[in-house]
């Protein structure tokens, strides 16, 4: 009972309407207080604890999304999966079953995975991603441009969205090379038929440049910090134009 989820909205770039939200795990330890995900997630990923944590996140995230659906709120919910999660045999079946048991459809959710050497079409993770995508689950590449990049998987795997890493966004207003990189990635993604998200936008200048470059969606503190489920529902109710 020390875990809870918060939800960071993603906004459609051209009118800044909230259209999706990313579920984020938070841990309030009784002695240590708030523990950063940057500290505990890598530890979980190296142990069998990750399986239980992922199951907890899916159960609570799907339950919350089902509640929003009953309240008439429409948005895509994005959930992070680790390489360990996607490498587990039967994960896709379990994911889809848990989703359908809540009365949701596969098109209601998106999974975010981080690029890495494990990301190949001819592998168990690749097969699991193919199965999820075939059922209608959207697949997003998180933290794109932050490290390992092998563009081969961009045409081999059923990707829907590319999320440009915050490190690519930070210096946009002042660094011409950063501007060229971001424009090139957005152009490449659109050429391949992918949706693009600029994540980690913290200033109005970064938001304006991402809009000017044709980025599809924007996420970051400049537009909204992660919110509780109740606060996000209130934000969606106050922006009915986003429900189209």
Coordinates of C-alpha atoms in Angstrom, one line a residue:
X1 CA 0.0 0.0 0.0
X2 CA 3.0 2.3 -0.3
X3 CA 2.6 2.6 -4.1
X4 CA 0.3 4.9 -6.0
X5 CA -0.1 6.0 -9.6
X6 CA -0.1 9.5 -11.0
X7 CA -1.0 10.5 -14.5
X8 CA 0.8 13.0 -16.7
X9 CA -1.3 14.4 -19.6
X10 CA -0.2 14.6 -23.2
X11 CA -1.5 17.4 -25.3
X12 CA -2.4 17.6 -28.9
X13 CA 0.1 20.1 -30.2
X14 CA -2.0 22.3 -32.5
X15 CA -4.6 23.3 -29.9
X16 CA -3.0 22.0 -26.6
X17 CA -6.0 19.8 -25.9
X18 CA -5.3 16.8 -23.5
X19 CA -5.7 13.6 -25.5
X20 CA -3.7 11.0 -23.5
X21 CA -2.0 10.4 -20.2
X22 CA 1.0 8.4 -19.0
X23 CA 0.6 6.3 -15.9
X24 CA 3.6 6.8 -13.6
X25 CA 4.4 4.8 -10.5
X26 CA 5.2 6.6 -7.2
X27 CA 6.5 5.1 -3.9
X28 CA 6.0 6.8 -0.5
X29 CA 8.1 4.9 1.9
X30 CA 7.1 5.1 5.6
X31 CA 10.7 5.9 6.7
X32 CA 12.4 7.3 3.6
X33 CA 9.5 9.3 2.2
X34 CA 9.1 9.8 -1.5
X35 CA 11.5 7.5 -3.4
X36 CA 12.4 8.5 -6.9
X37 CA 11.4 6.0 -9.7
X38 CA 14.9 6.5 -11.1
X39 CA 16.2 4.8 -7.9
X40 CA 13.7 1.9 -7.4
X41 CA 12.7 0.9 -11.0
X42 CA 16.2 -0.1 -12.1
X43 CA 16.5 -2.2 -8.9
X44 CA 13.1 -3.9 -9.6
X45 CA 14.1 -4.6 -13.2
X46 CA 17.1 -6.6 -12.0
X47 CA 15.0 -8.8 -9.8
X48 CA 11.9 -11.0 -9.9
X49 CA 10.1 -8.1 -8.1
X50 CA 9.5 -6.4 -11.5
X51 CA 6.8 -9.0 -12.5
X52 CA 4.7 -8.2 -9.4
X53 CA 5.2 -4.5 -9.7
X54 CA 4.1 -4.6 -13.4
X55 CA 1.0 -6.7 -12.5
X56 CA 0.1 -4.1 -9.7
X57 CA 0.5 -1.2 -12.1
X58 CA -1.7 -2.9 -14.8
X59 CA -4.4 -3.8 -12.4
X60 CA -4.7 -0.3 -10.9
X61 CA -4.2 1.6 -14.2
X62 CA -6.8 -0.5 -16.0
X63 CA -9.3 -0.1 -13.2
X64 CA -8.8 3.7 -13.2
X65 CA -9.2 3.8 -17.0
X66 CA -12.4 1.8 -16.8
X67 CA -13.7 4.2 -14.2
X68 CA -13.0 7.2 -16.4
X69 CA -14.8 5.4 -19.3
X70 CA -17.8 4.9 -17.1
X71 CA -17.7 8.7 -16.3
X72 CA -17.7 9.5 -20.0
X73 CA -14.0 10.6 -20.1
X74 CA -12.1 9.6 -23.2
X75 CA -8.3 9.5 -23.5
X76 CA -5.6 7.0 -24.3
X77 CA -3.7 5.6 -21.3
X78 CA 0.0 5.0 -21.8
X79 CA 1.8 2.5 -19.6
X80 CA 5.5 1.8 -19.4
X81 CA 6.8 -1.8 -19.8
X82 CA 10.3 -2.8 -19.1
X83 CA 12.5 -5.1 -21.3
X84 CA 12.0 -7.7 -18.7
X85 CA 8.2 -7.4 -19.0
X86 CA 8.2 -7.8 -22.7
X87 CA 10.7 -10.7 -22.6
X88 CA 8.3 -12.8 -20.4
X89 CA 6.6 -15.5 -22.4
X90 CA 2.8 -15.1 -22.3
X91 CA 3.0 -11.5 -21.3
X92 CA 0.9 -10.3 -24.3
X93 CA -1.9 -12.8 -23.6
X94 CA -1.9 -11.7 -19.9
X95 CA -1.9 -8.0 -20.8
X96 CA -4.8 -8.4 -23.2
X97 CA -6.8 -10.6 -20.8
X98 CA -6.4 -8.1 -18.0
X99 CA -7.5 -5.3 -20.2
X100 CA -10.6 -7.1 -21.5
X101 CA -11.6 -8.2 -18.0
X102 CA -12.0 -4.5 -17.1
X103 CA -14.4 -4.0 -20.1
X104 CA -11.8 -2.0 -22.0
X105 CA -10.7 -2.4 -25.6
X106 CA -7.1 -2.8 -26.8
X107 CA -7.3 0.5 -28.6
X108 CA -7.8 2.3 -25.3
X109 CA -4.2 1.8 -24.2
X110 CA -0.6 2.3 -25.4
X111 CA 2.5 0.7 -24.1
X112 CA 5.8 2.6 -23.9
X113 CA 9.1 0.7 -24.3
X114 CA 12.6 2.0 -24.2
X115 CA 14.8 1.3 -27.2
X116 CA 17.8 -1.0 -26.7
X117 CA 19.7 -3.9 -28.1
X118 CA 17.0 -6.3 -27.1
X119 CA 14.5 -4.6 -29.4
X120 CA 14.4 -6.9 -32.4
X121 CA 11.6 -8.3 -34.5
X122 CA 13.0 -11.8 -34.5
X123 CA 13.0 -12.2 -30.7
X124 CA 10.5 -13.1 -28.0
X125 CA 10.0 -9.4 -27.1
X126 CA 9.4 -8.7 -30.8
X127 CA 6.8 -11.4 -31.1
X128 CA 5.0 -10.1 -28.0
X129 CA 4.9 -6.6 -29.4
X130 CA 3.6 -8.0 -32.7
X131 CA 0.8 -9.8 -30.8
X132 CA -0.1 -6.7 -28.8
X133 CA -0.2 -4.5 -31.8
X134 CA -2.3 -7.0 -33.8
X135 CA -4.8 -6.9 -31.0
X136 CA -5.0 -3.1 -31.3
X137 CA -2.6 -2.0 -28.5
X138 CA -0.5 1.0 -29.6
X139 CA 3.3 0.7 -29.2
X140 CA 5.4 3.7 -28.4
X141 CA 9.2 4.0 -28.3
X142 CA 10.1 6.0 -25.1
X143 CA 13.2 8.2 -24.6
X144 CA 14.0 8.1 -28.3
X145 CA 17.4 9.7 -29.0
X146 CA 18.7 9.3 -25.5
X147 CA 21.2 6.5 -26.1
X148 CA 21.2 3.4 -28.1
X149 CA 19.7 3.8 -31.6
X150 CA 19.4 1.3 -34.3
X151 CA 16.9 2.5 -36.8
X152 CA 16.3 -1.0 -38.2
X153 CA 13.6 -1.7 -35.7
X154 CA 11.6 1.3 -36.8
X155 CA 10.5 -0.5 -39.9
X156 CA 10.5 -4.0 -38.4
X157 CA 8.3 -3.5 -35.4
X158 CA 4.6 -2.4 -35.2
X159 CA 5.4 1.1 -33.8
X160 CA 2.7 3.7 -33.5
X161 CA 4.4 6.5 -31.6
X162 CA 8.0 7.9 -31.1
X163 CA 8.6 9.9 -28.0
X164 CA 11.5 12.3 -28.3
X165 CA 13.6 12.2 -25.2
X166 CA 13.8 15.3 -22.9
X167 CA 17.5 15.5 -23.7
X168 CA 16.7 16.4 -27.3
X169 CA 14.2 19.1 -26.1
X170 CA 16.2 20.8 -23.4
X171 CA 18.3 23.1 -25.6
X172 CA 15.8 23.7 -28.4
X173 CA 15.5 27.5 -27.9
X174 CA 19.2 28.1 -28.0
X175 CA 21.0 25.3 -29.9
X176 CA 20.7 25.2 -33.7
X177 CA 22.0 21.6 -33.8
X178 CA 19.3 20.5 -31.3
X179 CA 16.7 22.2 -33.5
X180 CA 18.0 20.3 -36.6
X181 CA 18.0 17.0 -34.8
X182 CA 14.4 17.4 -33.5
X183 CA 13.2 18.5 -37.0
X184 CA 14.9 15.6 -38.6
X185 CA 13.5 13.0 -36.2
X186 CA 9.9 14.4 -36.5
X187 CA 10.3 14.3 -40.3
X188 CA 11.6 10.8 -40.3
X189 CA 8.8 9.6 -37.9
X190 CA 6.1 11.2 -40.0
X191 CA 7.6 9.7 -43.2
X192 CA 7.3 6.3 -41.6
X193 CA 3.8 7.0 -40.6
X194 CA 4.4 7.4 -36.8
X195 CA 2.9 9.8 -34.3
X196 CA 5.4 12.0 -32.5
X197 CA 5.5 13.2 -28.9
X198 CA 7.9 15.8 -27.5
X199 CA 8.4 14.8 -23.8
X200 CA 10.0 16.9 -21.1
X201 CA 8.9 20.3 -22.4
X202 CA 9.5 22.7 -19.5
X203 CA 9.2 26.2 -21.1
X204 CA 6.8 28.0 -23.4
X205 CA 9.6 28.4 -25.9
X206 CA 10.1 24.6 -26.2
X207 CA 6.4 24.1 -26.6
X208 CA 6.2 26.8 -29.4
X209 CA 9.1 25.2 -31.3
X210 CA 7.7 21.7 -31.1
X211 CA 4.4 23.1 -32.5
X212 CA 6.3 24.9 -35.2
X213 CA 8.1 21.7 -36.2
X214 CA 4.9 19.8 -36.6
X215 CA 5.3 17.5 -33.5
X216 CA 1.9 15.8 -32.9
X217 CA 1.7 15.8 -29.1
X218 CA 3.6 17.5 -26.3
X219 CA 4.2 16.4 -22.7
X220 CA 6.0 18.2 -19.9
X221 CA 5.9 20.5 -16.9
X222 CA 5.3 23.5 -19.2
X223 CA 1.8 22.1 -19.8
X224 CA 1.1 19.9 -16.8
X225 CA 2.8 18.1 -14.0
X226 CA 1.7 14.5 -13.2
X227 CA -1.7 14.6 -11.6
X228 CA -3.8 12.5 -9.3
X229 CA -6.6 10.6 -11.0
X230 CA -9.2 13.0 -9.6
X231 CA -7.3 16.1 -10.7
X232 CA -6.8 14.7 -14.2
X233 CA -10.5 13.9 -14.5
X234 CA -11.3 17.5 -13.5
X235 CA -8.9 18.8 -16.1
X236 CA -10.5 16.6 -18.8
X237 CA -14.0 17.8 -17.8
X238 CA -12.9 21.4 -18.1
X239 CA -11.6 20.7 -21.7
X240 CA -14.5 19.1 -23.4
X241 CA -13.1 20.0 -26.8
X242 CA -10.4 17.4 -26.2
X243 CA -13.0 14.6 -26.1
X244 CA -13.5 14.7 -29.9

